[in-house]
Tab-separated table of C-alpha atoms in Angstrom:
chain	number	residue	atom	x	y	z
E	1	GLU	CA	20.123	2.207	12.959
E	2	ILE	CA	18.315	-0.425	13.908
E	3	THR	CA	15.856	0.144	17.019
E	4	ILE	CA	14.291	-2.458	19.432
E	5	SER	CA	10.958	-2.488	17.528
E	6	HIS	CA	12.833	-3.714	14.165
E	7	ARG	CA	13.826	-6.165	16.422
E	8	ILE	CA	10.528	-7.355	17.552
E	9	ILE	CA	9.189	-7.807	14.306
E	10	ILE	CA	11.918	-9.304	12.375
E	11	ILE	CA	11.797	-11.582	14.924
E	12	ILE	CA	8.659	-12.795	15.045
E	13	THR	CA	8.160	-12.274	10.710
E	14	THR	CA	10.906	-14.429	10.913
E	15	ILE	CA	9.467	-17.507	13.146
E	16	ILE	CA	5.992	-16.803	10.535
E	17	LEU	CA	7.561	-16.815	7.895
E	18	LYS	CA	10.110	-19.842	9.054
E	19	THR	CA	7.637	-22.610	10.335
E	20	PHE	CA	5.567	-21.438	7.576
E	21	SER	CA	8.396	-22.240	5.105
E	22	VAL	CA	7.801	-25.558	6.575
E	23	ASN	CA	5.542	-26.742	7.433
E	24	VAL	CA	4.479	-26.770	3.214
E	25	PHE	CA	7.899	-27.313	1.988
E	26	VAL	CA	9.103	-30.425	4.517
E	27	ARG	CA	6.581	-32.955	1.934
E	28	ASP	CA	10.407	-33.580	-0.503
E	29	HIS	CA	13.913	-32.557	-0.390
E	30	GLY	CA	15.644	-31.555	-3.501
E	31	SER	CA	15.019	-29.195	-4.978
E	32	VAL	CA	11.989	-28.547	-3.306
E	33	VAL	CA	15.090	-27.333	-0.228
E	34	VAL	CA	16.433	-24.980	-2.628
E	35	MET	CA	12.479	-23.351	-3.772
E	36	GLU	CA	11.824	-23.153	0.742
E	37	ILE	CA	14.916	-20.892	0.702
E	38	LYS	CA	14.467	-19.052	-2.171
E	39	PHE	CA	10.433	-18.373	-0.298
E	40	LEU	CA	13.045	-17.339	3.069
E	41	VAL	CA	14.818	-15.412	1.647
E	42	LEU	CA	11.874	-13.412	-0.495
E	43	GLY	CA	9.547	-12.487	2.473
E	44	ILE	CA	12.462	-11.604	4.894
E	45	CYS	CA	14.276	-9.061	2.023
E	46	GLY	CA	9.896	-8.019	2.453
E	47	LEU	CA	10.443	-7.533	6.550
E	48	VAL	CA	13.839	-5.841	6.215
E	49	LEU	CA	12.589	-3.215	4.006
E	50	ARG	CA	9.432	-2.349	6.207
E	51	GLY	CA	12.084	-2.144	9.101
E	52	SER	CA	13.602	0.271	6.271
E	53	LEU	CA	11.310	2.329	6.092
E	54	LEU	CA	9.943	2.217	10.086
E	55	ASN	CA	11.804	4.479	11.920
E	56	LYS	CA	10.394	8.757	12.805
E	57	THR	CA	12.077	10.738	9.855
E	58	THR	CA	10.864	8.418	6.447
E	59	SER	CA	8.139	6.668	8.437
E	60	ASP	CA	6.772	10.454	9.133
E	61	TRP	CA	7.234	11.151	5.117
E	62	LEU	CA	6.272	8.465	3.697
E	63	SER	CA	2.025	9.502	5.679
E	64	ARG	CA	2.834	12.841	4.604
E	65	ARG	CA	1.980	11.830	0.644
E	66	ILE	CA	-0.535	12.397	-0.334
E	67	GLU	CA	0.309	9.238	-2.849
E	68	ILE	CA	0.025	7.123	0.375
E	69	SER	CA	-3.212	8.625	2.493
E	70	THR	CA	-5.328	10.538	2.337
E	71	PRO	CA	-7.653	12.751	4.812
E	72	VAL	CA	-9.582	8.735	5.387
E	73	SER	CA	-6.915	6.895	5.837
E	74	SER	CA	-4.479	9.182	7.357
E	75	TRP	CA	-1.920	8.482	10.619
E	76	ARG	CA	-1.419	12.194	11.057
E	77	ARG	CA	-5.005	12.471	11.260
E	78	VAL	CA	-5.448	9.205	13.427
E	79	VAL	CA	-2.500	10.815	15.754
E	80	GLU	CA	-4.734	14.595	15.274
E	81	GLY	CA	-7.624	12.606	16.880
E	82	ILE	CA	-6.140	11.295	19.612
E	83	SER	CA	-4.079	14.090	21.056
E	84	LEU	CA	-7.605	15.770	20.748
E	85	LEU	CA	-9.543	12.897	22.828
E	86	ASP	CA	-6.795	13.336	25.191
E	87	HIS	CA	-7.286	16.449	26.189
E	88	GLY	CA	-11.005	16.968	26.257
E	89	TYR	CA	-11.885	16.828	23.275
E	90	SER	CA	-14.733	15.347	20.264
E	91	ALA	CA	-11.744	13.359	18.282
E	92	PHE	CA	-14.962	14.945	15.664
E	93	ASP	CA	-14.456	18.320	16.519
E	94	GLY	CA	-13.504	20.210	13.397
E	95	ASP	CA	-12.925	19.181	10.746
E	96	VAL	CA	-9.148	16.029	11.330
E	97	TYR	CA	-10.560	12.647	12.591
E	98	HIS	CA	-13.328	11.412	9.213
E	99	GLN	CA	-11.817	7.689	10.369
E	100	SER	CA	-13.825	5.187	12.521
E	101	PRO	CA	-14.190	5.688	17.074
E	102	LEU	CA	-13.594	2.440	17.301
E	103	LEU	CA	-10.106	3.172	14.854
E	104	LEU	CA	-9.348	4.884	17.388
E	105	ALA	CA	-10.504	3.879	20.138
E	106	PHE	CA	-8.621	0.401	18.519
E	107	PHE	CA	-5.059	2.864	18.326
E	108	ARG	CA	-5.168	4.731	21.463
E	109	GLY	CA	-5.273	1.766	22.966
E	110	LEU	CA	-1.724	0.930	21.831
E	111	TRP	CA	-0.452	4.811	21.692
E	112	SER	CA	1.100	3.812	25.225
E	113	ILE	CA	3.004	1.026	24.643
E	114	PRO	CA	6.115	1.611	23.134
E	115	PHE	CA	6.960	0.334	19.555
E	116	ALA	CA	2.823	-2.001	19.278
E	117	ILE	CA	1.979	1.134	16.574
E	118	ASP	CA	5.057	-0.671	14.194
E	119	ILE	CA	4.342	-3.199	15.003
E	120	ALA	CA	0.849	-4.332	14.064
E	121	PHE	CA	1.220	-2.219	10.527
E	122	VAL	CA	3.508	-5.733	10.271
E	123	ALA	CA	1.897	-8.093	12.100
E	124	LEU	CA	-1.200	-7.189	10.226
E	125	ASP	CA	0.414	-7.497	6.405
E	126	ILE	CA	2.023	-10.462	8.085
E	127	LEU	CA	-2.067	-11.995	8.404
E	128	THR	CA	-2.985	-10.412	5.623
E	129	ALA	CA	-0.706	-11.904	3.464
E	130	VAL	CA	-0.906	-15.502	5.350
E	131	ALA	CA	-5.024	-15.765	3.875
E	132	PHE	CA	-3.784	-14.656	0.514
E	133	TYR	CA	-1.867	-17.990	1.312
E	134	HIS	CA	-4.899	-19.983	1.030
E	135	VAL	CA	-6.867	-17.309	-0.617
E	136	ALA	CA	-4.847	-18.675	-3.390
E	137	ASN	CA	-5.187	-22.744	-2.782
E	138	CYS	CA	-8.709	-22.615	-2.016
E	139	PHE	CA	-9.151	-20.668	-5.481
E	140	GLN	CA	-7.370	-23.450	-7.881
E	141	THR	CA	-8.541	-26.193	-5.687
E	142	ALA	CA	-12.541	-23.694	-6.843
E	143	MET	CA	-10.767	-23.622	-10.356
E	144	VAL	CA	-9.223	-27.628	-11.099
E	145	THR	CA	-12.872	-28.806	-9.791
E	146	ARG	CA	-14.469	-26.632	-11.289
E	147	GLN	CA	-13.047	-27.588	-15.424
E	148	LYS	CA	-13.284	-31.311	-14.684
E	149	LYS	CA	-16.569	-30.582	-13.689
E	150	GLU	CA	-17.622	-29.229	-16.765
E	151	GLN	CA	-14.744	-30.607	-19.311
E	152	ASP	CA	-17.282	-33.121	-21.112
E	153	SER	CA	-18.855	-29.075	-22.206
E	154	PHE	CA	-15.722	-27.685	-23.624
E	155	SER	CA	-14.948	-27.887	-27.353
E	156	SER	CA	-11.314	-29.934	-29.335
E	157	GLY	CA	-8.381	-28.448	-28.930
E	158	VAL	CA	-8.752	-26.592	-26.107
E	159	GLU	CA	-6.642	-27.334	-24.091
E	160	GLU	CA	-4.026	-25.064	-24.194
E	161	ILE	CA	-6.737	-22.774	-22.586
E	162	LEU	CA	-7.008	-25.060	-20.446
E	163	TYR	CA	-6.457	-23.433	-15.644
E	164	LYS	CA	-3.160	-25.411	-14.949
E	165	PRO	CA	-2.784	-25.764	-11.571
E	166	ILE	CA	0.184	-23.352	-9.996
E	167	ALA	CA	3.061	-25.203	-7.816
E	168	ASN	CA	2.663	-23.798	-4.330
E	169	ILE	CA	0.610	-20.526	-5.757
E	170	GLY	CA	-0.376	-19.735	-2.151
E	171	ILE	CA	3.484	-18.844	-1.282
E	172	VAL	CA	3.627	-16.977	-4.086
E	173	THR	CA	-0.053	-15.065	-4.038
E	174	ALA	CA	1.332	-13.775	-0.296
E	175	LEU	CA	4.875	-12.827	-2.059
E	176	VAL	CA	2.845	-11.046	-4.756
E	177	TYR	CA	1.620	-8.707	-1.918
E	178	TRP	CA	4.096	-9.273	0.813
E	179	LEU	CA	6.567	-7.101	-2.104
E	180	ASN	CA	3.697	-5.133	-3.557
E	181	PRO	CA	5.655	-1.515	-2.792
E	182	PHE	CA	2.354	-0.010	-2.058
E	183	VAL	CA	1.311	-2.448	0.527
E	184	ILE	CA	5.012	-1.106	1.350
E	185	VAL	CA	4.936	2.403	1.069
E	186	THR	CA	1.071	1.308	3.243
E	187	CYS	CA	2.952	0.273	6.343
E	188	ALA	CA	5.551	2.137	6.461
E	189	ALA	CA	3.024	5.717	6.296
E	190	HIS	CA	0.913	3.495	8.778
E	191	SER	CA	-2.206	4.134	6.329
E	192	THR	CA	-5.738	2.913	7.573
E	193	THR	CA	-5.600	1.032	4.207
E	194	ALA	CA	-3.385	-1.654	5.404
E	195	LEU	CA	-7.038	-3.097	8.136
E	196	VAL	CA	-9.858	-2.717	4.853
E	197	ASN	CA	-7.161	-4.736	3.179
E	198	PHE	CA	-6.881	-6.676	6.031
E	199	MET	CA	-10.462	-6.943	6.530
E	200	ILE	CA	-11.775	-7.987	3.205
E	201	THR	CA	-9.205	-10.420	2.816
E	202	TRP	CA	-10.090	-12.853	5.662
E	203	SER	CA	-13.800	-11.971	4.850
E	204	ILE	CA	-13.322	-13.177	0.901
E	205	LEU	CA	-11.186	-16.225	2.590
E	206	ALA	CA	-14.013	-16.969	4.903
E	207	ALA	CA	-16.588	-17.190	1.804
E	208	MET	CA	-14.415	-18.802	0.415
E	209	ARG	CA	-14.330	-22.067	3.284
E	210	GLY	CA	-17.997	-21.912	3.997
E	211	ARG	CA	-17.710	-19.528	6.895
E	212	PHE	CA	-20.847	-17.058	6.140
E	213	LEU	CA	-20.167	-16.049	10.278
E	214	ALA	CA	-16.905	-15.559	10.208
E	215	THR	CA	-17.295	-13.464	6.050
E	216	CYS	CA	-20.095	-11.483	7.573
E	217	LEU	CA	-17.966	-10.133	10.988
E	218	GLY	CA	-15.078	-9.327	8.417
E	219	LEU	CA	-17.897	-7.408	5.239
E	220	SER	CA	-19.401	-5.574	9.260
E	221	LEU	CA	-16.381	-4.112	9.792
E	222	ALA	CA	-14.518	-3.387	6.210
E	223	ILE	CA	-17.848	-1.358	5.093
E	224	HIS	CA	-17.921	0.116	8.639
E	225	HIS	CA	-14.181	2.041	7.896
E	226	ASP	CA	-14.839	1.761	4.215
E	227	PRO	CA	-18.423	1.923	2.899
E	228	TYR	CA	-17.125	1.458	-0.073
E	229	MET	CA	-17.554	-1.783	0.272
E	230	VAL	CA	-20.820	-3.378	0.454
E	231	VAL	CA	-20.110	-3.774	-3.528
E	232	MET	CA	-18.472	-6.413	-1.909
E	233	LEU	CA	-20.824	-8.120	-0.895
E	234	VAL	CA	-22.819	-9.593	-4.017
E	235	PRO	CA	-19.271	-11.988	-4.722
E	236	LEU	CA	-19.041	-12.930	-0.875
E	237	ALA	CA	-23.196	-14.112	-0.804
E	238	MET	CA	-22.472	-15.913	-4.633
E	239	LEU	CA	-19.281	-17.462	-2.659
E	240	ALA	CA	-21.906	-19.413	0.009
E	241	SER	CA	-24.541	-19.618	-1.925
E	242	GLN	CA	-21.957	-22.137	-4.091
E	243	LYS	CA	-21.276	-23.667	-0.648
E	244	SER	CA	-24.511	-23.806	0.803
E	245	SER	CA	-26.075	-24.904	-1.887
E	246	THR	CA	-28.698	-22.936	-1.679
E	247	SER	CA	-30.807	-20.576	-3.572
E	248	LEU	CA	-29.249	-16.915	-5.061
E	249	THR	CA	-31.902	-14.934	-4.100
E	250	ARG	CA	-32.394	-16.374	-0.146
E	251	SER	CA	-27.812	-16.490	0.441
E	252	LEU	CA	-28.002	-12.353	-0.935
E	253	LEU	CA	-30.399	-11.746	1.784
E	254	LEU	CA	-29.034	-13.420	4.665
E	255	THR	CA	-25.994	-12.156	4.022
E	256	ILE	CA	-27.474	-8.803	3.458
E	257	SER	CA	-29.527	-8.658	6.447
E	258	MET	CA	-26.366	-10.090	8.917
E	259	VAL	CA	-23.732	-8.521	7.988
E	260	ALA	CA	-26.996	-4.811	8.438
E	261	ILE	CA	-27.336	-6.685	11.590
E	262	LEU	CA	-23.545	-7.191	12.234
E	263	SER	CA	-22.931	-3.313	11.222
E	264	SER	CA	-26.645	-1.303	13.173
E	265	GLY	CA	-23.563	-4.096	15.585
E	266	LEU	CA	-21.111	-1.470	15.091
E	267	LEU	CA	-22.601	1.646	15.144
E	268	GLY	CA	-23.687	1.119	18.787
E	269	LEU	CA	-20.254	0.545	20.229
E	270	CYS	CA	-19.732	3.523	18.255
E	271	TYR	CA	-22.237	6.236	19.871
E	272	ALA	CA	-21.343	3.664	23.321
E	273	GLN	CA	-18.010	5.435	23.115
E	274	THR	CA	-18.651	8.649	22.014
E	275	GLU	CA	-21.995	9.885	23.074
E	276	SER	CA	-22.505	10.661	20.020
E	277	TRP	CA	-24.334	10.149	16.468
E	278	ASP	CA	-21.689	13.511	15.483
E	279	PHE	CA	-19.205	10.805	14.140
E	280	LEU	CA	-21.789	9.407	11.263
E	281	HIS	CA	-21.528	12.984	9.076
E	282	ALA	CA	-17.612	13.382	9.873
E	283	THR	CA	-16.669	9.800	8.336
E	284	TYR	CA	-19.701	8.629	5.834
E	285	GLY	CA	-21.071	12.192	5.621
E	286	PHE	CA	-17.741	13.473	5.081
E	287	VAL	CA	-16.744	9.678	2.123
E	288	PHE	CA	-20.134	10.680	-0.396
E	289	SER	CA	-20.390	14.583	0.401
E	290	VAL	CA	-16.822	14.681	-0.262
E	291	PRO	CA	-16.024	18.036	1.314
E	292	ASP	CA	-12.203	18.315	0.980
E	293	TYR	CA	-9.817	18.013	-2.392
E	294	THR	CA	-6.962	18.163	-0.899
E	295	PRO	CA	-4.738	16.534	-4.655
E	296	ASN	CA	-4.573	12.238	-3.739
E	297	VAL	CA	-4.435	9.228	-7.375
E	298	GLY	CA	-8.643	9.636	-7.948
E	299	LEU	CA	-11.077	11.816	-9.828
E	300	PHE	CA	-13.173	14.283	-7.738
E	301	TRP	CA	-10.700	16.378	-6.184
E	302	TYR	CA	-9.933	17.873	-9.666
E	303	LEU	CA	-12.496	18.460	-11.054
E	304	PHE	CA	-14.418	19.474	-7.846
E	305	THR	CA	-12.666	21.741	-7.366
E	306	GLU	CA	-12.354	23.287	-11.179
E	307	MET	CA	-16.544	22.863	-11.002
E	308	PHE	CA	-18.891	25.235	-9.733
E	309	ASP	CA	-21.026	25.065	-7.250
E	310	HIS	CA	-24.239	24.853	-9.042
E	311	PHE	CA	-23.705	22.015	-10.769
E	312	ARG	CA	-21.619	20.110	-7.868
E	313	THR	CA	-24.596	18.032	-7.316
E	314	PHE	CA	-25.339	16.504	-10.255
E	315	PHE	CA	-21.996	15.157	-10.931
E	316	LEU	CA	-22.014	14.366	-7.334
E	317	TRP	CA	-24.403	12.130	-7.555
E	318	VAL	CA	-23.228	10.977	-11.068
E	319	PHE	CA	-19.480	9.968	-9.604
E	320	GLN	CA	-20.616	8.075	-6.073
E	321	LEU	CA	-23.655	6.197	-8.634
E	322	HIS	CA	-20.803	5.650	-10.819
E	323	VAL	CA	-18.734	2.837	-8.075
E	324	PHE	CA	-22.415	1.033	-7.876
E	325	PHE	CA	-23.701	1.750	-11.093
E	326	TYR	CA	-21.705	-1.497	-12.326
E	327	VAL	CA	-22.740	-4.115	-9.936
E	328	LEU	CA	-26.217	-5.050	-10.626
E	329	PRO	CA	-25.835	-5.581	-14.125
E	330	VAL	CA	-21.479	-7.079	-13.846
E	331	SER	CA	-23.035	-9.651	-11.361
E	332	MET	CA	-25.736	-10.578	-13.406
E	333	ARG	CA	-22.980	-10.926	-16.278
E	334	LEU	CA	-20.364	-12.833	-14.065
E	335	ARG	CA	-23.565	-14.805	-11.740
E	336	GLU	CA	-21.825	-18.060	-12.661
E	337	HIS	CA	-18.303	-16.475	-11.758
E	338	PRO	CA	-17.964	-15.388	-8.303
E	339	TYR	CA	-13.883	-15.136	-7.818
E	340	PHE	CA	-13.407	-13.170	-11.354
E	341	LEU	CA	-16.456	-10.638	-10.226
E	342	LEU	CA	-14.861	-10.122	-6.289
E	343	TYR	CA	-11.917	-9.134	-8.127
E	344	VAL	CA	-13.362	-6.500	-10.990
E	345	LEU	CA	-15.497	-5.568	-8.157
E	346	SER	CA	-12.828	-4.527	-6.402
E	347	HIS	CA	-10.904	-2.473	-8.957
E	348	VAL	CA	-13.626	-0.588	-9.554
E	349	VAL	CA	-13.790	0.150	-5.781
E	350	GLY	CA	-9.730	0.659	-5.697
E	351	VAL	CA	-9.817	3.354	-9.271
E	352	PHE	CA	-13.156	4.985	-8.283
E	353	LYS	CA	-13.684	5.446	-4.744
E	354	SER	CA	-14.016	9.784	-3.834
E	355	TYR	CA	-10.431	9.231	-1.398
E	356	PRO	CA	-7.696	6.546	-3.236
E	357	ALA	CA	-4.686	5.018	-2.043
E	358	LEU	CA	-2.356	3.876	-4.100
E	359	GLY	CA	-2.925	1.331	-0.906
E	360	ASP	CA	-6.500	0.908	-2.558
E	361	THR	CA	-5.584	-1.283	-5.272
E	362	VAL	CA	-3.301	-3.144	-3.406
E	363	LEU	CA	-5.957	-6.265	-3.464
E	364	PRO	CA	-6.709	-6.354	-6.973
E	365	LEU	CA	-3.543	-6.305	-8.483
E	366	THR	CA	-3.772	-9.217	-5.620
E	367	LEU	CA	-5.867	-10.945	-6.830
E	368	ILE	CA	-5.163	-9.980	-10.721
E	369	PHE	CA	-2.016	-12.308	-10.299
E	370	LEU	CA	-4.075	-15.744	-9.688
E	371	TRP	CA	-5.622	-14.977	-13.467
E	372	LYS	CA	-2.672	-15.226	-15.329
E	373	HIS	CA	-3.706	-17.290	-16.795
E	374	LEU	CA	-6.199	-14.752	-18.830
E	375	PHE	CA	-3.381	-12.343	-19.555
E	376	ILE	CA	-2.457	-14.245	-23.414
E	377	TYR	CA	-5.441	-12.646	-24.509
E	378	VAL	CA	-5.048	-8.541	-22.578
E	379	ARG	CA	-3.607	-7.119	-25.606
E	380	GLY	CA	-1.142	-3.796	-25.220
E	381	ILE	CA	0.014	-5.891	-21.671
E	382	LEU	CA	3.636	-4.065	-21.973
E	383	VAL	CA	1.657	-0.543	-22.506
E	384	ILE	CA	-0.187	-0.583	-19.451
E	385	GLY	CA	2.475	-2.158	-17.519
E	386	VAL	CA	5.246	1.020	-19.209
E	387	MET	CA	2.054	3.680	-17.709
E	388	PHE	CA	1.462	2.204	-14.428
E	389	LEU	CA	5.675	2.974	-14.474
E	390	ALA	CA	5.366	6.539	-16.106
E	391	ALA	CA	2.771	7.009	-13.341
E	392	ILE	CA	3.851	5.845	-10.622
E	393	VAL	CA	7.484	8.114	-11.378
E	394	LEU	CA	4.920	10.979	-13.146
E	395	MET	CA	2.686	12.186	-10.243
E	396	PRO	CA	5.502	12.756	-7.360
E	397	THR	CA	7.500	14.679	-10.079
E	398	PHE	CA	4.725	16.875	-11.021
E	399	TRP	CA	3.790	17.557	-7.057
E	400	TYR	CA	7.557	18.279	-6.337
E	401	LEU	CA	7.105	20.750	-9.507
E	402	TRP	CA	3.543	22.649	-7.934
E	403	ILE	CA	4.138	22.165	-4.950
E	404	VAL	CA	7.514	23.132	-4.019
E	405	ALA	CA	9.657	24.286	-7.379
E	406	GLY	CA	5.990	26.607	-8.561
E	407	SER	CA	7.060	25.803	-12.052
E	408	GLY	CA	4.353	23.958	-12.152
E	409	ASN	CA	0.478	24.090	-11.753
E	410	ALA	CA	-2.555	21.316	-10.518
E	411	ASN	CA	-3.005	20.448	-14.814
E	412	PHE	CA	0.499	18.799	-13.546
E	413	PHE	CA	-0.359	16.259	-11.003
E	414	TYR	CA	-3.561	16.043	-12.315
E	415	SER	CA	-2.091	14.893	-15.893
E	416	GLY	CA	-0.231	12.124	-13.831
E	417	THR	CA	-3.609	10.628	-11.842
E	418	LEU	CA	-4.760	10.266	-14.428
E	419	ALA	CA	-2.663	8.004	-16.219
E	420	TYR	CA	-3.102	6.531	-13.122
E	421	ASN	CA	-6.507	5.477	-12.986
E	422	LEU	CA	-6.546	4.447	-17.114
E	423	ALA	CA	-3.528	2.129	-16.147
E	424	HIS	CA	-5.987	0.455	-14.054
E	425	VAL	CA	-8.852	0.548	-16.363
E	426	LEU	CA	-7.273	-0.579	-19.830
E	427	LEU	CA	-5.534	-3.506	-17.178
E	428	LEU	CA	-9.750	-4.201	-16.261
E	429	SER	CA	-11.448	-4.116	-19.138
E	430	GLY	CA	-8.516	-6.001	-20.578
E	431	CYS	CA	-9.225	-8.981	-18.188
E	432	VAL	CA	-12.601	-8.806	-17.705
E	433	THR	CA	-12.229	-9.400	-21.873
E	434	ALA	CA	-9.880	-11.677	-21.845
E	435	PHE	CA	-12.028	-13.614	-19.066
E	436	LEU	CA	-15.163	-13.568	-21.530
E	437	ARG	CA	-13.760	-14.971	-24.794
E	438	ARG	CA	-11.488	-18.073	-22.733
E	439	GLU	CA	-14.568	-18.959	-21.914
E	440	PHE	CA	-16.647	-18.759	-25.254
E	441	ASP	CA	-13.104	-20.621	-27.106
E	442	LEU	CA	-13.316	-23.312	-24.756
E	443	ARG	CA	-17.014	-23.807	-25.901
E	444	HIS	CA	-16.751	-22.565	-29.847
E	445	GLY	CA	-13.028	-24.537	-30.296
E	446	LYS	CA	-10.127	-21.053	-30.547
E	447	THR	CA	-11.040	-20.731	-34.305
E	448	PRO	CA	-14.996	-21.550	-35.367
E	449	LYS	CA	-16.338	-22.348	-37.751
E	450	LEU	CA	-20.124	-21.631	-39.829
E	451	ASN	CA	-21.034	-23.769	-42.449
E	452	GLY	CA	-17.087	-25.473	-42.557
E	453	GLU	CA	-15.826	-21.998	-42.736
E	454	PRO	CA	-13.482	-20.107	-39.993
E	455	VAL	CA	-15.244	-16.803	-39.006
E	456	THR	CA	-14.380	-13.033	-36.548
E	457	VAL	CA	-15.537	-13.455	-32.917
E	458	VAL	CA	-16.556	-10.087	-32.336
E	459	LEU	CA	-17.578	-9.585	-28.136
E	460	GLU	CA	-20.428	-6.556	-27.908
């Protein structure tokens, strides 16, 4: 059954996609027109998938799935928070709501408008896809410009591994995001992870275009809702430094100062909204102290469930610092490559945060498409792909065996999450190794020689 909200979503998105498509492909006729139709059909397919899942039964079922919703992104908890406010209580009374008061105020304002929630989440996906379209085009322009500038330092015979522009990379990247199953189920479940992805993607786009204030505002909003996004401050400051031709130190200090000011303003708005500072403990305190052991696709819940209490504080520090530990060494090594640093740090956050969901890896899994020229160096790509597919199938299967059928236990489900996270780690490490090896080969040749004899290159 197609509801009024579904019809509204279809009409709005079709108009946007059609306008978007015509603007991009009106330059040519013939084969490009066929390509336009293909892209438009794919865009409408993504819309139809969302519309088919945005019914009450399916959406409620998806919002209960622990792979999609967590205590810090669950729509059901947002609804509970709105209900508490409507009955005259604070949303932070008890242990239900653990997200920003501003987010709650936003959705409470939409609550009384028919179909507004469905339209809002689909609109977020559309706007994020549009941002990825522009991000991809900016990335390709920057890569081609950099390659031309550095071409004199390249070795001979490296034409095969040079970056080659991809036709319609913006549209293809937008569709990679738009048709990602993780994005679709996140939208249908009304998970607020979609909002964080929207904010950080537009912040990246603003940094690529040299818009400093917009970059800091988008990053501040993303950090406000997901404090782990603070690690993205370094690569965005690097991009700002390159665009403004200022020193990295000055750009970093300016970015930190502006983000701190804007974040303080957001916290002040939260205080004005709640007239209390209790939300700090219920939001950021909840994320970093990890008191809720509800299973998810991450690594925290099982280990802290099984751990003795007197070890908990030590390992809590170890696990939380693990996310931030990579920022300094990786940033130093990739200080000339902020675009790749964006991918690396976003992937680290998506895997190692305390309450991850499938939607948290959408950003790196979309950005990695921009680095597809590295795949010729990545080993075991087929194995990694099979691991992803197996983990996605095994996690709900083992959950059913554990919770519904009662014929399994927590070890079953955790083994599925381990396979899922291992696949991400292998993909990340493979891409980092591939990037470093390609950079070496560009300057020393694919078959480097020492004293006229071929040598074996070992990356350490």
